[in-house]
Short mmCIF file of C-alpha atoms in Angstrom, two decimals:
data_model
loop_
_atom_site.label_atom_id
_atom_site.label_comp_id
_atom_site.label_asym_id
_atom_site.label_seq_id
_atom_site.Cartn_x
_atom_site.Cartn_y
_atom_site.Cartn_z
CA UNK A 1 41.06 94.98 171.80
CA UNK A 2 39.31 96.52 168.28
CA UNK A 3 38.90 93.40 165.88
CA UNK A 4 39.14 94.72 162.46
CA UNK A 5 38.06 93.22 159.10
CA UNK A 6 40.47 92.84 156.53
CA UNK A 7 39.01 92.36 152.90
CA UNK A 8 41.49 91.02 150.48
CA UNK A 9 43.94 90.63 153.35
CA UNK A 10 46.11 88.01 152.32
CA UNK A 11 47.37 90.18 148.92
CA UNK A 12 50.51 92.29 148.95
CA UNK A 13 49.10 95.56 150.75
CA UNK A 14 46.49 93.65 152.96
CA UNK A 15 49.09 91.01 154.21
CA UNK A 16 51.75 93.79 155.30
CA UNK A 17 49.14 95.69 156.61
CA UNK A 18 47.62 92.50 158.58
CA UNK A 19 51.25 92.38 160.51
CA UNK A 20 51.19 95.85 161.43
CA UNK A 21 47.61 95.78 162.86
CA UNK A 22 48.31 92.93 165.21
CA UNK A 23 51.99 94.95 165.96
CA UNK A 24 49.22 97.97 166.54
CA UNK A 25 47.37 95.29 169.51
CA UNK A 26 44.49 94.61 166.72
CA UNK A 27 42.55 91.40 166.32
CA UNK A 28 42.23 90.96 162.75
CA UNK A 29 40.00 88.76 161.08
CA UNK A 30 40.90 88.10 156.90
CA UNK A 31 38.86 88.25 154.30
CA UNK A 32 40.20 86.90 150.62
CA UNK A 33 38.96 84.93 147.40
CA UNK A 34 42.67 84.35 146.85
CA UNK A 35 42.38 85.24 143.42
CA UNK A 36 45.19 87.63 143.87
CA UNK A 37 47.00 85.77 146.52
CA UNK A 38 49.22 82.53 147.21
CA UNK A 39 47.44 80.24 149.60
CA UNK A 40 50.69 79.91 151.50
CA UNK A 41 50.18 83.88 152.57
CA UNK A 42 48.22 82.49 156.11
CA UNK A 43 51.13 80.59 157.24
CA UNK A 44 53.43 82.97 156.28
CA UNK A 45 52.04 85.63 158.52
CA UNK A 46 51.74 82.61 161.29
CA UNK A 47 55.30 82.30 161.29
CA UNK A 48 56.14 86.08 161.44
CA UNK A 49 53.79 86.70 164.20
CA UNK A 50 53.98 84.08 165.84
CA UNK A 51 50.53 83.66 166.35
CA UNK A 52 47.54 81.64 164.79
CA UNK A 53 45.94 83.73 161.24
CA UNK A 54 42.11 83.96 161.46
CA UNK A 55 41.21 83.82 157.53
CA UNK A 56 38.03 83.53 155.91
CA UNK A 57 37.74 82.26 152.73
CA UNK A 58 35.24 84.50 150.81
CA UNK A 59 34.18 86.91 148.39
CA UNK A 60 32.77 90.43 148.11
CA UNK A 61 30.46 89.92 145.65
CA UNK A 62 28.59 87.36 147.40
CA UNK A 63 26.49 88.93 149.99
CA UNK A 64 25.86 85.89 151.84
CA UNK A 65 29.34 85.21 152.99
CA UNK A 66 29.65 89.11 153.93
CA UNK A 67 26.73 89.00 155.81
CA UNK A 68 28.33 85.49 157.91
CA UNK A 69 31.66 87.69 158.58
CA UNK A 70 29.46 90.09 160.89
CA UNK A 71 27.11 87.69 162.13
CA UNK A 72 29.76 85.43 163.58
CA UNK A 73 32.26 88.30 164.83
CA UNK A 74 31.64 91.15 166.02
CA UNK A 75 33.85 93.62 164.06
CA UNK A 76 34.89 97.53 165.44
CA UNK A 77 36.17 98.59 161.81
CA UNK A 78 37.19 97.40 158.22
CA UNK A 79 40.38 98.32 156.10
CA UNK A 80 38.60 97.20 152.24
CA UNK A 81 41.17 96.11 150.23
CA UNK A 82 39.27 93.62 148.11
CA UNK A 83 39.39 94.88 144.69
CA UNK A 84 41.04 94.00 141.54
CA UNK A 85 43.85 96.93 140.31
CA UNK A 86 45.65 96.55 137.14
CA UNK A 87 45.40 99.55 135.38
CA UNK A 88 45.69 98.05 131.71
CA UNK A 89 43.11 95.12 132.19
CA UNK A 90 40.82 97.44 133.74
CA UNK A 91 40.92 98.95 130.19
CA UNK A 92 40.22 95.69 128.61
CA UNK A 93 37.51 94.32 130.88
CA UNK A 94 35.61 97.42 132.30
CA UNK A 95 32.58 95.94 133.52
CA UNK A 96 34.78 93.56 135.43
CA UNK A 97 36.25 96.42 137.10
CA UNK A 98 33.55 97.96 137.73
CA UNK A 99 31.33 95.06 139.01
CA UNK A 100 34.11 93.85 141.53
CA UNK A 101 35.34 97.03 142.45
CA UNK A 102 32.19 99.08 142.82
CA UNK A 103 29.59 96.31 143.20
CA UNK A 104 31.99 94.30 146.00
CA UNK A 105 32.49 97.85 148.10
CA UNK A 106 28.26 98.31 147.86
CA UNK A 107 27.85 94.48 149.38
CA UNK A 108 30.11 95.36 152.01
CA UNK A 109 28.85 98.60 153.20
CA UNK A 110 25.36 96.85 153.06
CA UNK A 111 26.93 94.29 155.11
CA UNK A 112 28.66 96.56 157.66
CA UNK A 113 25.17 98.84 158.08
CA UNK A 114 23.12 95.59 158.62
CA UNK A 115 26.10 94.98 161.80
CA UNK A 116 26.10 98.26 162.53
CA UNK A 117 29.71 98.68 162.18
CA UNK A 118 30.23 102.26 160.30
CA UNK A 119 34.06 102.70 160.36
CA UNK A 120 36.07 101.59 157.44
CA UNK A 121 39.25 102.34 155.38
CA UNK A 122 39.15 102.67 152.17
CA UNK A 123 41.68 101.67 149.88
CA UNK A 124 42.40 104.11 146.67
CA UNK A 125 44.55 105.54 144.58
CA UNK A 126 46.72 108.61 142.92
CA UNK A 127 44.95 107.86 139.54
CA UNK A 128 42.20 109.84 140.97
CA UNK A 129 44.00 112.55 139.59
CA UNK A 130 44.47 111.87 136.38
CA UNK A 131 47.07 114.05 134.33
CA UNK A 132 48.02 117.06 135.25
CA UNK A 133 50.65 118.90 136.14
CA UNK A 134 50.39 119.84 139.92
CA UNK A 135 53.15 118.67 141.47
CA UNK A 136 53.90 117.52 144.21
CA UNK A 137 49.63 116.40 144.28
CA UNK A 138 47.35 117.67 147.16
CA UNK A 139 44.10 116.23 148.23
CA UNK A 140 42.32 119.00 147.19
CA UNK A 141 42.90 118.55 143.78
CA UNK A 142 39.92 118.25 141.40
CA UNK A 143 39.27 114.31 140.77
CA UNK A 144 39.47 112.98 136.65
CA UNK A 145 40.16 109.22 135.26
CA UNK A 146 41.61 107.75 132.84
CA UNK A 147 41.10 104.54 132.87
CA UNK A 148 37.98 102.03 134.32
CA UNK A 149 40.14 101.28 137.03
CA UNK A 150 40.58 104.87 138.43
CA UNK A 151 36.69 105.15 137.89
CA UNK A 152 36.11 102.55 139.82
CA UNK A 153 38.29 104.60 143.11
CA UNK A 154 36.71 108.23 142.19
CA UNK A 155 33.31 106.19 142.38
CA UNK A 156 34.33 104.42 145.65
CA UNK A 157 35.30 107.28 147.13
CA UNK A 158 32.02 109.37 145.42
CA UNK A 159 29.73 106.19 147.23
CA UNK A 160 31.62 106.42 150.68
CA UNK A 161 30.91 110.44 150.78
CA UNK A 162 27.27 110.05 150.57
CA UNK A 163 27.07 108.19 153.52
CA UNK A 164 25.61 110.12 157.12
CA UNK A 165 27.60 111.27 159.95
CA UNK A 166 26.66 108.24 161.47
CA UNK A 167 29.99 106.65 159.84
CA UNK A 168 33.21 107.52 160.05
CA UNK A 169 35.44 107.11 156.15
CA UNK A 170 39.27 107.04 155.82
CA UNK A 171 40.18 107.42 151.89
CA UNK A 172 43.81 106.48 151.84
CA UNK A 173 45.13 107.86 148.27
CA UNK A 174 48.18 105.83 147.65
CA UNK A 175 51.12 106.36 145.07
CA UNK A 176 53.29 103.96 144.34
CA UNK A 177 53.99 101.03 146.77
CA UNK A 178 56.66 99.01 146.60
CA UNK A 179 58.93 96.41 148.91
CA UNK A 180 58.96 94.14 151.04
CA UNK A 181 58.74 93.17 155.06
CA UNK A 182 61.71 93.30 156.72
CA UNK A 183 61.34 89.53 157.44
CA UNK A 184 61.39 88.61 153.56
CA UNK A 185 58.82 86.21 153.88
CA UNK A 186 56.19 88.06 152.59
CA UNK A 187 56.73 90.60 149.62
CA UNK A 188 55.09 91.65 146.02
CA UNK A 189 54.36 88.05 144.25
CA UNK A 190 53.22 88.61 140.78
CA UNK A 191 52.59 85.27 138.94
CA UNK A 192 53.02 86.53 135.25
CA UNK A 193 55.00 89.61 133.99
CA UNK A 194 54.51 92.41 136.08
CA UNK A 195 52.57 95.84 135.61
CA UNK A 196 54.81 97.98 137.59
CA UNK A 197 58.35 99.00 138.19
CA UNK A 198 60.24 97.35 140.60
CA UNK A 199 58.59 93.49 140.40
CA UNK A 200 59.64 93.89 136.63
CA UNK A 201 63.32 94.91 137.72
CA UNK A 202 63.46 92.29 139.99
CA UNK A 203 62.70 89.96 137.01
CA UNK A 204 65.79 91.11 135.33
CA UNK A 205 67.35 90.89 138.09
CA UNK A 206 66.87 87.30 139.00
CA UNK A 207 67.18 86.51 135.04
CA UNK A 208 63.59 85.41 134.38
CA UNK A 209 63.28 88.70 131.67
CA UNK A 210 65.91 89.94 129.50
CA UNK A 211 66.06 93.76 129.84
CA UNK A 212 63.63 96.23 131.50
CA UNK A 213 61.77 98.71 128.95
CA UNK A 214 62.29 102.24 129.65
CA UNK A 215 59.19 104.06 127.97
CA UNK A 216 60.71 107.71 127.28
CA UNK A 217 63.69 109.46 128.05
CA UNK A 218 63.27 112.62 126.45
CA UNK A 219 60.70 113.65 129.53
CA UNK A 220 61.23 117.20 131.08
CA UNK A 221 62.94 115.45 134.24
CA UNK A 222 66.78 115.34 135.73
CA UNK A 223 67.25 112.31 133.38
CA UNK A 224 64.73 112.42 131.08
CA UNK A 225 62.91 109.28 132.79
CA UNK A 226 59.73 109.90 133.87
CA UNK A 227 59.45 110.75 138.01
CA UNK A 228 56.78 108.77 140.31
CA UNK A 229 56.46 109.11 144.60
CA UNK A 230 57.86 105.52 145.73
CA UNK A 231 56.45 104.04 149.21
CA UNK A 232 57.48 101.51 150.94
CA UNK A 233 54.95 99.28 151.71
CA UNK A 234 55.60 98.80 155.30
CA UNK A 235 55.58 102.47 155.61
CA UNK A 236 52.05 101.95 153.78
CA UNK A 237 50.70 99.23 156.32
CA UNK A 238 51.35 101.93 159.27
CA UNK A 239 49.49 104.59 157.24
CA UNK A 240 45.76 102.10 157.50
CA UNK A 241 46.77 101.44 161.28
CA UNK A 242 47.05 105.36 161.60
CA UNK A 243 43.75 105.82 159.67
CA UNK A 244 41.52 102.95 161.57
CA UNK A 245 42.98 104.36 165.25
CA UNK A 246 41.71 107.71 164.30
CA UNK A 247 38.29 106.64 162.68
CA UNK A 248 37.90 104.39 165.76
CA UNK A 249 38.94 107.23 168.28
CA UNK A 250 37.45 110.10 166.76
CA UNK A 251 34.63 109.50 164.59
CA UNK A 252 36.04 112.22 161.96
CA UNK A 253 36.64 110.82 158.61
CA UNK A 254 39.81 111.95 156.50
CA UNK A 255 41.32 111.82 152.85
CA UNK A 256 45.10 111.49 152.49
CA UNK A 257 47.52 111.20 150.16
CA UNK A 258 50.44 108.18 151.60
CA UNK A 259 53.84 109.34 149.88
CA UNK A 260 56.38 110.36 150.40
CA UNK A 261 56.08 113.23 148.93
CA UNK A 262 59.65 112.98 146.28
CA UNK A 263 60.40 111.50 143.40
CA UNK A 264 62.72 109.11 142.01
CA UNK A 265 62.78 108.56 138.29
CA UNK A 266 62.81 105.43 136.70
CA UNK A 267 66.61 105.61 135.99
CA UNK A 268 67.30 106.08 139.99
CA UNK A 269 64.95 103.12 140.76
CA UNK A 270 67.24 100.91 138.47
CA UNK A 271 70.32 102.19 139.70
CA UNK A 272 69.11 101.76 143.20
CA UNK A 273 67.79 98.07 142.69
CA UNK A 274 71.57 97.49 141.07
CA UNK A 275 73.10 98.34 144.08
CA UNK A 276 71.03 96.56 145.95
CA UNK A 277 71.35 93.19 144.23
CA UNK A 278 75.00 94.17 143.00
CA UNK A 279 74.39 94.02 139.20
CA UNK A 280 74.10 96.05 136.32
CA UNK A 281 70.96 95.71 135.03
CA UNK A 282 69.90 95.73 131.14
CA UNK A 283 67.46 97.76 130.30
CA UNK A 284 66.52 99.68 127.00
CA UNK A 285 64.96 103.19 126.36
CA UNK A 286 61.29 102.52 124.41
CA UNK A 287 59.40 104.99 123.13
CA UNK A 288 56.83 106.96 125.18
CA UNK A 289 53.68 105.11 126.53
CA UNK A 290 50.58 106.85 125.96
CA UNK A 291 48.74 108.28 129.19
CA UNK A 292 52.30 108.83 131.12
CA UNK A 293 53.01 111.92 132.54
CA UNK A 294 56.45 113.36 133.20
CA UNK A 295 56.00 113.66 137.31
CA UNK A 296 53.63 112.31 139.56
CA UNK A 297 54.38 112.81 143.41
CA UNK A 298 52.35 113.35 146.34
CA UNK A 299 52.27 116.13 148.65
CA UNK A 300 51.39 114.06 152.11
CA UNK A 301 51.54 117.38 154.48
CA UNK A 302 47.81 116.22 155.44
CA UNK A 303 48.73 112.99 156.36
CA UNK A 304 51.03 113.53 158.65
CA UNK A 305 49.28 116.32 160.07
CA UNK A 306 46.09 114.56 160.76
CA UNK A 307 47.09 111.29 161.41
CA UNK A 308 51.09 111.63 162.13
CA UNK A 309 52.26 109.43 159.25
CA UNK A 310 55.64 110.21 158.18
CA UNK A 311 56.88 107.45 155.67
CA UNK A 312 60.97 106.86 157.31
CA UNK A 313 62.05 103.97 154.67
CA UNK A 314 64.01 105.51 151.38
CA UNK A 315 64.60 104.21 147.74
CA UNK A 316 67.40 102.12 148.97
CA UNK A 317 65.74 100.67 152.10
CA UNK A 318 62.99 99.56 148.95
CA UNK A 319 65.35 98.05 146.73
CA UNK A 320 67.26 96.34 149.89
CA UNK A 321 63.83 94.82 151.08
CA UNK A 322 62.50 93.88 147.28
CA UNK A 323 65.52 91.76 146.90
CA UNK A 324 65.75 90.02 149.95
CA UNK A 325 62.47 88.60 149.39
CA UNK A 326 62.77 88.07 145.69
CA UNK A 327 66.06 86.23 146.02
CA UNK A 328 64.91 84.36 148.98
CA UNK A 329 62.10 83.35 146.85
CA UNK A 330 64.05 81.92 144.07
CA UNK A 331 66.74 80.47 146.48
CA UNK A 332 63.91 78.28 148.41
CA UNK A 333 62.05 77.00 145.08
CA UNK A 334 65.61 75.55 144.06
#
């Protein structure tokens, strides 16, 4: 049985992905500063798997307690989540960004050459690509940022392709995750108002925010919304088991987009989440943000053709699964 290394492990991507490694037959060892997670995440995943959650309590940037991880266990791979990925602080705090996100993936390579362990995953992003108007996006597109945060994944990925054919890379580009396990006991969790879509809908949903802010509706689109690739994240958590079999089978690295390759815009997301919850939610059409494009979907032929993902959950099965956890959640703090 491969044990794998999970950094930031307990957040929303790491802790779906931790369930379907040990589905997968994976020992998995966690990784996490909590700064992005609730402490409870551990015993969550306990009482989904039924089985006891091996987490470490630790940091990236500090060498030391990377270098401990590989002393004490002897890890096959590593699936690096560990980084911090709000788009609009990144822009306010760069040299945060880039001292966690660049300077944390250094440390652990360091750590995993020292151990000689030379497989890992590596978590990015579709802001590699910037703006532009390719659509649906291949992998082969040229790589641009606009913001410190997608710097920090074109330099990531930049770091991890300088490295010898001794080790074995899986660059996972993702678009837009969103969801929940099928359990509802583990789901998206943000803390203050969210950056993204569908945790902000729920929050209107639920009745902790007023109305949802549509930015532009005069887009060239079906509805004038704009258009994003929507993934659900347990469709996600299969595409880094997919990636660490192969790297750990074949030695061949790989760079993927993990989509589903069609959009919804951000009129069907809030019609879907209605029907899902059974409301009408209030929303209001804002004007444009700056740096939004019109479309922004992936094209994940490569995926599935060198690792057999397929992503099998739609917009609805999102919504459905983004509910149940969100209205679980308010039901049990009552």
């Amino acid at each position: 049985m491969a044990k794998i290394l999970l950094t930031g492990g307990a957040g929303y991507i790491g802790s779906h992905t931790y369930l379907a490694l040990v589905e997968a037959g994976f020992e998995v060892v966690i990784f996490d500063n909590f700064s992005n997670a609730k402490p409870d995440v551990p015993s969550r995943l306990q009482d989904i798997s039924g089985d006891a959650v091996h987490v470490i309590q630790g940091d990236v940037l500090n060498r030391d307690e990377l270098a401990a991880v590989f002393d004490a266990h002897q890890i096959d791979g590593v699936v690096h989540f560990a980084a911090k990925k709000a788009v609009g602080e990144s822009v306010e705090k760069p040299l945060e960004y880039i001292h966690t996100n660049v300077g944390g993936l250094l440390n652990l390579l360091s750590a995993m050459d020292g151990a000689g362990v030379r497989r890992i995953v590596f978590s990015s992003s579709a802001t590699v690509y910037g703006d532009t108007d390719v659509q649906p996006i291949p992998e082969d597109h040229p790589r641009t940022y606009t913001s410190p945060y997608a710097y920090t994944k074109i330099a990531g990925e930049q770091i991890l392709e300088q490295l010898n054919d001794d080790w074995a890379v899986g660059i996972l580009r993702y678009f837009n995750p969103v969801g929940a396990h099928q359990s509802a006991m583990i789901g998206e969790d943000p803390s203050d108002i969210p950056n993204n879509l569908v945790p902000y809908i729920a929050k209107v949903a639920t009745g902790d925010l007023e109305q949802l802010a549509v930015f532009g509706d005069d887009y060239d689109t079906p509805d004038g919304t704009g258009v994003r690739d929507y993934i659900h994240v347990e469709d996600l958590a299969n595409g880094h088991v997919l990636s660490i079999k192969s790297l750990l089978e074949t030695g061949s690295s790989h760079t993927v987009n993990l989509g589903t390759g069609e959009g919804s815009s951000v009129l069907d997301v809030v019609r879907a989440y209605g029907e899902a919850c059974d409301q009408d939610l209030n929303y209001k059409i804002a004007p444009r943000r700056d740096g939004d494009v019109a479309v922004l979907t992936a094209r994940p032929t490569k995926a599935k053709e060198e690792l057999g993902f397929e992503a099998t959950r739609s917009l609805a099965d999102m919504c459905r699964s983004s509910w149940a956890w969100v209205s679980g959640q308010r039901r049990n703090s009552k």
